[in-house]
Amino acid sequence: MKLPLDIFDSVFALLSEDPEGPDVKTLKACNLVSFSLSKTCEPHLFACVYLPDIYDPRCRMSIFHFSEILRAKPHVARYVRRLGLLALDATYWTSNQKYLCKVVQDVLIQLRYDNIRWFKIYAARRIPFIALPGAITDIMKLPTLEVVHIHSISQMHGSIFSSPRNRPWVLDIGDSSVVPDMSSSSKEHEPRTPSPNRNLHQLIMRYNCSGSGLASTLLTPQNQGPFLDISHLKVLQLGDRSDAIYERTWNLAHTIALSCARNLTTLKMSSFPRSLDGVTDFYDIFKGLSNTLETLVMWHPRADVVDRLLGVPFTFTSLTEIQLDLFPEIRLKEADFWEKVDLALCDEGRYPLLEHVPVEIQWYRGQNRWQDHSDVVDRIESIKDSLLPMTKSRGIRSGVSLKVTNRPS
């Protein structure tokens, strides 16, 4: 009986493009069933490749193993669409930098660059960009690239982000830093008009980024124009959680919000001032976004920040969802807090299109920092179903859930 290869091809595509990662075990098993099935499966098996410098059970092969595969089957290079390079052992990488760079460089050179849409470079501990192979710069400048994840890479040159791109581009960066290019060549310092194709669609800045030089180097005009064009930005996520640097985060949010207020639809923030007194930019950010913002996500803000933010004196004409992720606080068990939130959310004049308000309170069992708040958790557990009654009466889907998990050791 002839195998329905077109059906298998569709199934394999789903397995390889799973948002949580490719189902490698199933793909490898199908790849061994028969020659005809292998020919259909192989492109999907190598569509997503994560290459660590050392053995890791989460990855099916190391950089060295994939290098051997390319020597035996050079045709698989054209199948790679998602590529991840993982420096899991910074000491090993540093002590073997020359050898590792050569192996990675050889692998990258063999890949069909015009097929790569998604690229991730991750280090378990910060390593300088100069310690990485030069071919990474070529990948970063690909016009076909759609998503870039960078974690724990320091001293990146801003110019690696500057290539025009034909598609909306997602940049997810954490614990990394950017420095201005040091080249003084006259060609590099000629005025440059930013290309309209360089369209940054989503910017995710995780911890240790707000003071990393990323904003000053990438987002503000240089003598050649800004490296990244954020005028079309739709999704902004800022994830610095340190109280010591919240001012930088808010300043960055203020700058970006004013630059792309006409297009920004989603704002996710997890860094908030301890008090809003004297923070005038706080209101400016949301007033500038009041006509475009559709989704607002706030991770771990203090209770007083929540009720004051929701009570801002202007209308969010497009906002349909507000997500709140709270830590236990004494104020959360007070009815006064929930009444203020409920009163703000039920205001149809302020939130005319609001449809969904999920509220989650995180509690880490056994975490000493929150032991004193066990009464808060018990109180919320007993009243959570009766909270936000006026909001619910508007037909808004709303509820308070308590997430109790064990703190990882």
PDB file of N, CA and C in Angstrom, residues 310-392:
ATOM      1  N   LEU A 310      -5.103  51.965  37.065  1.00  0.00           N
ATOM      2  CA  LEU A 310      -6.414  51.682  36.493  1.00  0.00           C
ATOM      3  C   LEU A 310      -7.356  52.877  36.614  1.00  0.00           C
ATOM      4  N   GLY A 311      -7.020  53.814  37.498  1.00  0.00           N
ATOM      5  CA  GLY A 311      -7.869  54.988  37.675  1.00  0.00           C
ATOM      6  C   GLY A 311      -7.386  56.221  36.940  1.00  0.00           C
ATOM      7  N   VAL A 312      -6.520  56.067  35.932  1.00  0.00           N
ATOM      8  CA  VAL A 312      -6.008  57.229  35.197  1.00  0.00           C
ATOM      9  C   VAL A 312      -7.164  57.981  34.543  1.00  0.00           C
ATOM     10  N   PRO A 313      -7.066  59.328  34.469  1.00  0.00           N
ATOM     11  CA  PRO A 313      -8.214  60.143  34.044  1.00  0.00           C
ATOM     12  C   PRO A 313      -8.339  60.322  32.536  1.00  0.00           C
ATOM     13  N   PHE A 314      -8.255  59.248  31.770  1.00  0.00           N
ATOM     14  CA  PHE A 314      -8.508  59.350  30.339  1.00  0.00           C
ATOM     15  C   PHE A 314      -9.025  58.009  29.829  1.00  0.00           C
ATOM     16  N   THR A 315      -9.514  57.989  28.599  1.00  0.00           N
ATOM     17  CA  THR A 315     -10.191  56.820  28.041  1.00  0.00           C
ATOM     18  C   THR A 315      -9.246  55.981  27.190  1.00  0.00           C
ATOM     19  N   PHE A 316      -9.242  54.671  27.441  1.00  0.00           N
ATOM     20  CA  PHE A 316      -8.537  53.722  26.574  1.00  0.00           C
ATOM     21  C   PHE A 316      -9.540  53.245  25.523  1.00  0.00           C
ATOM     22  N   THR A 317      -9.475  53.817  24.356  1.00  0.00           N
ATOM     23  CA  THR A 317     -10.515  53.578  23.352  1.00  0.00           C
ATOM     24  C   THR A 317     -10.416  52.213  22.689  1.00  0.00           C
ATOM     25  N   SER A 318      -9.251  51.530  22.786  1.00  0.00           N
ATOM     26  CA  SER A 318      -9.073  50.252  22.086  1.00  0.00           C
ATOM     27  C   SER A 318      -8.757  49.095  23.016  1.00  0.00           C
ATOM     28  N   LEU A 319      -8.580  49.353  24.298  1.00  0.00           N
ATOM     29  CA  LEU A 319      -8.110  48.323  25.224  1.00  0.00           C
ATOM     30  C   LEU A 319      -9.179  47.248  25.446  1.00  0.00           C
ATOM     31  N   THR A 320      -8.812  45.987  25.146  1.00  0.00           N
ATOM     32  CA  THR A 320      -9.751  44.874  25.313  1.00  0.00           C
ATOM     33  C   THR A 320      -9.344  43.917  26.421  1.00  0.00           C
ATOM     34  N   GLU A 321      -8.069  43.938  26.834  1.00  0.00           N
ATOM     35  CA  GLU A 321      -7.626  42.976  27.853  1.00  0.00           C
ATOM     36  C   GLU A 321      -6.594  43.606  28.779  1.00  0.00           C
ATOM     37  N   ILE A 322      -6.766  43.377  30.074  1.00  0.00           N
ATOM     38  CA  ILE A 322      -5.792  43.775  31.094  1.00  0.00           C
ATOM     39  C   ILE A 322      -5.437  42.534  31.898  1.00  0.00           C
ATOM     40  N   GLN A 323      -4.163  42.168  31.893  1.00  0.00           N
ATOM     41  CA  GLN A 323      -3.704  41.012  32.663  1.00  0.00           C
ATOM     42  C   GLN A 323      -2.901  41.503  33.862  1.00  0.00           C
ATOM     43  N   LEU A 324      -3.225  40.993  35.036  1.00  0.00           N
ATOM     44  CA  LEU A 324      -2.507  41.352  36.257  1.00  0.00           C
ATOM     45  C   LEU A 324      -1.912  40.095  36.870  1.00  0.00           C
ATOM     46  N   ASP A 325      -0.619  40.117  37.108  1.00  0.00           N
ATOM     47  CA  ASP A 325       0.073  39.012  37.775  1.00  0.00           C
ATOM     48  C   ASP A 325       0.695  39.594  39.038  1.00  0.00           C
ATOM     49  N   LEU A 326       0.125  39.275  40.197  1.00  0.00           N
ATOM     50  CA  LEU A 326       0.491  39.933  41.447  1.00  0.00           C
ATOM     51  C   LEU A 326       1.217  38.987  42.392  1.00  0.00           C
ATOM     52  N   PHE A 327       2.099  39.548  43.208  1.00  0.00           N
ATOM     53  CA  PHE A 327       2.676  38.834  44.331  1.00  0.00           C
ATOM     54  C   PHE A 327       1.807  39.101  45.565  1.00  0.00           C
ATOM     55  N   PRO A 328       1.794  38.195  46.534  1.00  0.00           N
ATOM     56  CA  PRO A 328       1.009  38.442  47.751  1.00  0.00           C
ATOM     57  C   PRO A 328       1.484  39.703  48.472  1.00  0.00           C
ATOM     58  N   GLU A 329       0.545  40.544  48.821  1.00  0.00           N
ATOM     59  CA  GLU A 329       0.832  41.736  49.606  1.00  0.00           C
ATOM     60  C   GLU A 329      -0.269  41.886  50.649  1.00  0.00           C
ATOM     61  N   ILE A 330       0.071  42.581  51.715  1.00  0.00           N
ATOM     62  CA  ILE A 330      -0.918  42.799  52.767  1.00  0.00           C
ATOM     63  C   ILE A 330      -2.152  43.503  52.204  1.00  0.00           C
ATOM     64  N   ARG A 331      -1.946  44.455  51.287  1.00  0.00           N
ATOM     65  CA  ARG A 331      -3.068  45.240  50.779  1.00  0.00           C
ATOM     66  C   ARG A 331      -4.028  44.402  49.951  1.00  0.00           C
ATOM     67  N   LEU A 332      -3.561  43.279  49.410  1.00  0.00           N
ATOM     68  CA  LEU A 332      -4.419  42.485  48.544  1.00  0.00           C
ATOM     69  C   LEU A 332      -5.585  41.856  49.300  1.00  0.00           C
ATOM     70  N   LYS A 333      -5.441  41.691  50.601  1.00  0.00           N
ATOM     71  CA  LYS A 333      -6.548  41.079  51.351  1.00  0.00           C
ATOM     72  C   LYS A 333      -7.561  42.123  51.808  1.00  0.00           C
ATOM     73  N   GLU A 334      -7.247  43.389  51.580  1.00  0.00           N
ATOM     74  CA  GLU A 334      -8.152  44.445  52.004  1.00  0.00           C
ATOM     75  C   GLU A 334      -9.241  44.654  50.955  1.00  0.00           C
ATOM     76  N   ALA A 335     -10.452  44.697  51.388  1.00  0.00           N
ATOM     77  CA  ALA A 335     -11.573  44.901  50.466  1.00  0.00           C
ATOM     78  C   ALA A 335     -11.446  46.226  49.729  1.00  0.00           C
ATOM     79  N   ASP A 336     -10.845  47.221  50.388  1.00  0.00           N
ATOM     80  CA  ASP A 336     -10.702  48.542  49.786  1.00  0.00           C
ATOM     81  C   ASP A 336      -9.926  48.473  48.474  1.00  0.00           C
ATOM     82  N   PHE A 337      -8.880  47.640  48.426  1.00  0.00           N
ATOM     83  CA  PHE A 337      -8.079  47.508  47.204  1.00  0.00           C
ATOM     84  C   PHE A 337      -8.932  46.963  46.063  1.00  0.00           C
ATOM     85  N   TRP A 338      -9.644  45.871  46.331  1.00  0.00           N
ATOM     86  CA  TRP A 338     -10.436  45.231  45.282  1.00  0.00           C
ATOM     87  C   TRP A 338     -11.604  46.112  44.861  1.00  0.00           C
ATOM     88  N   GLU A 339     -12.143  46.894  45.785  1.00  0.00           N
ATOM     89  CA  GLU A 339     -13.233  47.803  45.431  1.00  0.00           C
ATOM     90  C   GLU A 339     -12.746  48.884  44.473  1.00  0.00           C
ATOM     91  N   LYS A 340     -11.536  49.409  44.717  1.00  0.00           N
ATOM     92  CA  LYS A 340     -10.980  50.432  43.826  1.00  0.00           C
ATOM     93  C   LYS A 340     -10.741  49.870  42.428  1.00  0.00           C
ATOM     94  N   VAL A 341     -10.175  48.664  42.374  1.00  0.00           N
ATOM     95  CA  VAL A 341      -9.922  48.030  41.078  1.00  0.00           C
ATOM     96  C   VAL A 341     -11.241  47.772  40.359  1.00  0.00           C
ATOM     97  N   ASP A 342     -12.215  47.257  41.085  1.00  0.00           N
ATOM     98  CA  ASP A 342     -13.518  46.948  40.493  1.00  0.00           C
ATOM     99  C   ASP A 342     -14.196  48.213  39.982  1.00  0.00           C
ATOM    100  N   LEU A 343     -14.124  49.271  40.771  1.00  0.00           N
ATOM    101  CA  LEU A 343     -14.756  50.531  40.384  1.00  0.00           C
ATOM    102  C   LEU A 343     -14.114  51.100  39.122  1.00  0.00           C
ATOM    103  N   ALA A 344     -12.795  50.982  39.027  1.00  0.00           N
ATOM    104  CA  ALA A 344     -12.093  51.492  37.844  1.00  0.00           C
ATOM    105  C   ALA A 344     -12.442  50.679  36.602  1.00  0.00           C
ATOM    106  N   LEU A 345     -12.431  49.348  36.729  1.00  0.00           N
ATOM    107  CA  LEU A 345     -12.643  48.484  35.570  1.00  0.00           C
ATOM    108  C   LEU A 345     -14.078  48.521  35.057  1.00  0.00           C
ATOM    109  N   CYS A 346     -15.022  48.781  35.935  1.00  0.00           N
ATOM    110  CA  CYS A 346     -16.422  48.793  35.496  1.00  0.00           C
ATOM    111  C   CYS A 346     -16.811  50.111  34.839  1.00  0.00           C
ATOM    112  N   ASP A 347     -15.872  51.063  34.795  1.00  0.00           N
ATOM    113  CA  ASP A 347     -16.146  52.375  34.203  1.00  0.00           C
ATOM    114  C   ASP A 347     -16.144  52.256  32.678  1.00  0.00           C
ATOM    115  N   GLU A 348     -17.322  52.226  32.093  1.00  0.00           N
ATOM    116  CA  GLU A 348     -17.425  52.058  30.641  1.00  0.00           C
ATOM    117  C   GLU A 348     -16.884  53.266  29.894  1.00  0.00           C
ATOM    118  N   GLY A 349     -16.896  54.428  30.532  1.00  0.00           N
ATOM    119  CA  GLY A 349     -16.334  55.605  29.890  1.00  0.00           C
ATOM    120  C   GLY A 349     -14.826  55.536  29.771  1.00  0.00           C
ATOM    121  N   ARG A 350     -14.176  54.876  30.743  1.00  0.00           N
ATOM    122  CA  ARG A 350     -12.714  54.764  30.722  1.00  0.00           C
ATOM    123  C   ARG A 350     -12.252  53.559  29.904  1.00  0.00           C
ATOM    124  N   TYR A 351     -12.990  52.449  30.000  1.00  0.00           N
ATOM    125  CA  TYR A 351     -12.630  51.216  29.283  1.00  0.00           C
ATOM    126  C   TYR A 351     -13.840  50.715  28.482  1.00  0.00           C
ATOM    127  N   PRO A 352     -14.181  51.383  27.390  1.00  0.00           N
ATOM    128  CA  PRO A 352     -15.413  51.031  26.670  1.00  0.00           C
ATOM    129  C   PRO A 352     -15.387  49.665  25.993  1.00  0.00           C
ATOM    130  N   LEU A 353     -14.208  49.157  25.603  1.00  0.00           N
ATOM    131  CA  LEU A 353     -14.134  47.896  24.859  1.00  0.00           C
ATOM    132  C   LEU A 353     -13.566  46.743  25.683  1.00  0.00           C
ATOM    133  N   LEU A 354     -13.369  46.943  26.972  1.00  0.00           N
ATOM    134  CA  LEU A 354     -12.735  45.920  27.806  1.00  0.00           C
ATOM    135  C   LEU A 354     -13.564  44.635  27.823  1.00  0.00           C
ATOM    136  N   GLU A 355     -12.877  43.489  27.577  1.00  0.00           N
ATOM    137  CA  GLU A 355     -13.562  42.198  27.499  1.00  0.00           C
ATOM    138  C   GLU A 355     -13.047  41.178  28.511  1.00  0.00           C
ATOM    139  N   HIS A 356     -11.773  41.289  28.903  1.00  0.00           N
ATOM    140  CA  HIS A 356     -11.171  40.208  29.692  1.00  0.00           C
ATOM    141  C   HIS A 356     -10.184  40.792  30.698  1.00  0.00           C
ATOM    142  N   VAL A 357     -10.305  40.397  31.965  1.00  0.00           N
ATOM    143  CA  VAL A 357      -9.385  40.852  33.019  1.00  0.00           C
ATOM    144  C   VAL A 357      -8.977  39.650  33.867  1.00  0.00           C
ATOM    145  N   PRO A 358      -8.004  38.860  33.414  1.00  0.00           N
ATOM    146  CA  PRO A 358      -7.508  37.768  34.253  1.00  0.00           C
ATOM    147  C   PRO A 358      -6.536  38.297  35.303  1.00  0.00           C
ATOM    148  N   VAL A 359      -6.722  37.888  36.551  1.00  0.00           N
ATOM    149  CA  VAL A 359      -5.836  38.285  37.650  1.00  0.00           C
ATOM    150  C   VAL A 359      -5.265  37.016  38.271  1.00  0.00           C
ATOM    151  N   GLU A 360      -3.942  36.934  38.333  1.00  0.00           N
ATOM    152  CA  GLU A 360      -3.299  35.768  38.937  1.00  0.00           C
ATOM    153  C   GLU A 360      -2.383  36.224  40.063  1.00  0.00           C
ATOM    154  N   ILE A 361      -2.480  35.545  41.196  1.00  0.00           N
ATOM    155  CA  ILE A 361      -1.622  35.857  42.340  1.00  0.00           C
ATOM    156  C   ILE A 361      -0.682  34.684  42.551  1.00  0.00           C
ATOM    157  N   GLN A 362       0.606  34.943  42.424  1.00  0.00           N
ATOM    158  CA  GLN A 362       1.613  33.887  42.542  1.00  0.00           C
ATOM    159  C   GLN A 362       2.058  33.735  43.981  1.00  0.00           C
ATOM    160  N   TRP A 363       2.107  32.512  44.391  1.00  0.00           N
ATOM    161  CA  TRP A 363       2.564  32.196  45.742  1.00  0.00           C
ATOM    162  C   TRP A 363       3.529  31.031  45.649  1.00  0.00           C
ATOM    163  N   TYR A 364       4.749  31.216  46.140  1.00  0.00           N
ATOM    164  CA  TYR A 364       5.744  30.146  46.136  1.00  0.00           C
ATOM    165  C   TYR A 364       5.775  29.492  47.506  1.00  0.00           C
ATOM    166  N   ARG A 365       5.298  28.270  47.571  1.00  0.00           N
ATOM    167  CA  ARG A 365       5.262  27.546  48.833  1.00  0.00           C
ATOM    168  C   ARG A 365       6.691  27.320  49.343  1.00  0.00           C
ATOM    169  N   GLY A 366       6.910  27.614  50.626  1.00  0.00           N
ATOM    170  CA  GLY A 366       8.218  27.376  51.210  1.00  0.00           C
ATOM    171  C   GLY A 366       9.210  28.495  50.994  1.00  0.00           C
ATOM    172  N   GLN A 367       8.776  29.564  50.323  1.00  0.00           N
ATOM    173  CA  GLN A 367       9.679  30.692  50.117  1.00  0.00           C
ATOM    174  C   GLN A 367       9.623  31.609  51.340  1.00  0.00           C
ATOM    175  N   ASN A 368      10.732  31.746  52.037  1.00  0.00           N
ATOM    176  CA  ASN A 368      10.743  32.475  53.308  1.00  0.00           C
ATOM    177  C   ASN A 368      10.228  33.901  53.175  1.00  0.00           C
ATOM    178  N   ARG A 369      10.511  34.500  52.019  1.00  0.00           N
ATOM    179  CA  ARG A 369      10.142  35.899  51.842  1.00  0.00           C
ATOM    180  C   ARG A 369       8.636  36.115  51.990  1.00  0.00           C
ATOM    181  N   TRP A 370       7.858  35.084  51.649  1.00  0.00           N
ATOM    182  CA  TRP A 370       6.413  35.259  51.674  1.00  0.00           C
ATOM    183  C   TRP A 370       5.731  34.512  52.827  1.00  0.00           C
ATOM    184  N   GLN A 371       6.496  33.956  53.739  1.00  0.00           N
ATOM    185  CA  GLN A 371       5.873  33.208  54.828  1.00  0.00           C
ATOM    186  C   GLN A 371       4.906  34.081  55.630  1.00  0.00           C
ATOM    187  N   ASP A 372       5.250  35.351  55.779  1.00  0.00           N
ATOM    188  CA  ASP A 372       4.410  36.243  56.572  1.00  0.00           C
ATOM    189  C   ASP A 372       3.096  36.579  55.872  1.00  0.00           C
ATOM    190  N   HIS A 373       2.954  36.209  54.601  1.00  0.00           N
ATOM    191  CA  HIS A 373       1.759  36.569  53.849  1.00  0.00           C
ATOM    192  C   HIS A 373       0.791  35.397  53.686  1.00  0.00           C
ATOM    193  N   SER A 374       0.949  34.349  54.469  1.00  0.00           N
ATOM    194  CA  SER A 374       0.060  33.197  54.329  1.00  0.00           C
ATOM    195  C   SER A 374      -1.394  33.586  54.598  1.00  0.00           C
ATOM    196  N   ASP A 375      -1.608  34.555  55.488  1.00  0.00           N
ATOM    197  CA  ASP A 375      -2.977  34.987  55.762  1.00  0.00           C
ATOM    198  C   ASP A 375      -3.581  35.699  54.559  1.00  0.00           C
ATOM    199  N   VAL A 376      -2.717  36.367  53.761  1.00  0.00           N
ATOM    200  CA  VAL A 376      -3.198  37.019  52.543  1.00  0.00           C
ATOM    201  C   VAL A 376      -3.723  35.975  51.574  1.00  0.00           C
ATOM    202  N   VAL A 377      -2.943  34.914  51.396  1.00  0.00           N
ATOM    203  CA  VAL A 377      -3.332  33.843  50.487  1.00  0.00           C
ATOM    204  C   VAL A 377      -4.638  33.197  50.940  1.00  0.00           C
ATOM    205  N   ASP A 378      -4.729  32.904  52.233  1.00  0.00           N
ATOM    206  CA  ASP A 378      -5.946  32.277  52.760  1.00  0.00           C
ATOM    207  C   ASP A 378      -7.163  33.184  52.558  1.00  0.00           C
ATOM    208  N   ARG A 379      -6.966  34.470  52.785  1.00  0.00           N
ATOM    209  CA  ARG A 379      -8.065  35.427  52.650  1.00  0.00           C
ATOM    210  C   ARG A 379      -8.535  35.502  51.197  1.00  0.00           C
ATOM    211  N   ILE A 380      -7.587  35.594  50.263  1.00  0.00           N
ATOM    212  CA  ILE A 380      -7.955  35.698  48.848  1.00  0.00           C
ATOM    213  C   ILE A 380      -8.618  34.414  48.366  1.00  0.00           C
ATOM    214  N   GLU A 381      -8.121  33.288  48.849  1.00  0.00           N
ATOM    215  CA  GLU A 381      -8.698  31.999  48.457  1.00  0.00           C
ATOM    216  C   GLU A 381     -10.171  31.923  48.857  1.00  0.00           C
ATOM    217  N   SER A 382     -10.494  32.517  49.986  1.00  0.00           N
ATOM    218  CA  SER A 382     -11.870  32.418  50.493  1.00  0.00           C
ATOM    219  C   SER A 382     -12.831  33.381  49.804  1.00  0.00           C
ATOM    220  N   ILE A 383     -12.291  34.474  49.222  1.00  0.00           N
ATOM    221  CA  ILE A 383     -13.193  35.483  48.651  1.00  0.00           C
ATOM    222  C   ILE A 383     -13.022  35.671  47.146  1.00  0.00           C
ATOM    223  N   LYS A 384     -12.113  34.929  46.509  1.00  0.00           N
ATOM    224  CA  LYS A 384     -11.751  35.227  45.121  1.00  0.00           C
ATOM    225  C   LYS A 384     -12.936  35.148  44.157  1.00  0.00           C
ATOM    226  N   ASP A 385     -13.877  34.234  44.412  1.00  0.00           N
ATOM    227  CA  ASP A 385     -15.008  34.081  43.492  1.00  0.00           C
ATOM    228  C   ASP A 385     -15.992  35.239  43.579  1.00  0.00           C
ATOM    229  N   SER A 386     -15.937  35.982  44.675  1.00  0.00           N
ATOM    230  CA  SER A 386     -16.876  37.096  44.843  1.00  0.00           C
ATOM    231  C   SER A 386     -16.251  38.447  44.507  1.00  0.00           C
ATOM    232  N   LEU A 387     -14.985  38.467  44.090  1.00  0.00           N
ATOM    233  CA  LEU A 387     -14.304  39.725  43.798  1.00  0.00           C
ATOM    234  C   LEU A 387     -14.728  40.280  42.436  1.00  0.00           C
ATOM    235  N   LEU A 388     -14.569  41.595  42.263  1.00  0.00           N
ATOM    236  CA  LEU A 388     -14.838  42.317  41.017  1.00  0.00           C
ATOM    237  C   LEU A 388     -16.271  42.096  40.508  1.00  0.00           C
ATOM    238  N   PRO A 389     -17.278  42.236  41.356  1.00  0.00           N
ATOM    239  CA  PRO A 389     -18.662  41.978  40.914  1.00  0.00           C
ATOM    240  C   PRO A 389     -19.163  42.973  39.877  1.00  0.00           C
ATOM    241  N   MET A 390     -18.822  44.263  40.014  1.00  0.00           N
ATOM    242  CA  MET A 390     -19.311  45.265  39.066  1.00  0.00           C
ATOM    243  C   MET A 390     -18.669  45.075  37.696  1.00  0.00           C
ATOM    244  N   THR A 391     -17.404  44.672  37.691  1.00  0.00           N
ATOM    245  CA  THR A 391     -16.723  44.401  36.422  1.00  0.00           C
ATOM    246  C   THR A 391     -17.411  43.256  35.696  1.00  0.00           C
ATOM    247  N   LYS A 392     -17.725  42.212  36.434  1.00  0.00           N
ATOM    248  CA  LYS A 392     -18.399  41.059  35.829  1.00  0.00           C
ATOM    249  C   LYS A 392     -19.798  41.418  35.347  1.00  0.00           C
TER     250      LYS A 392
END
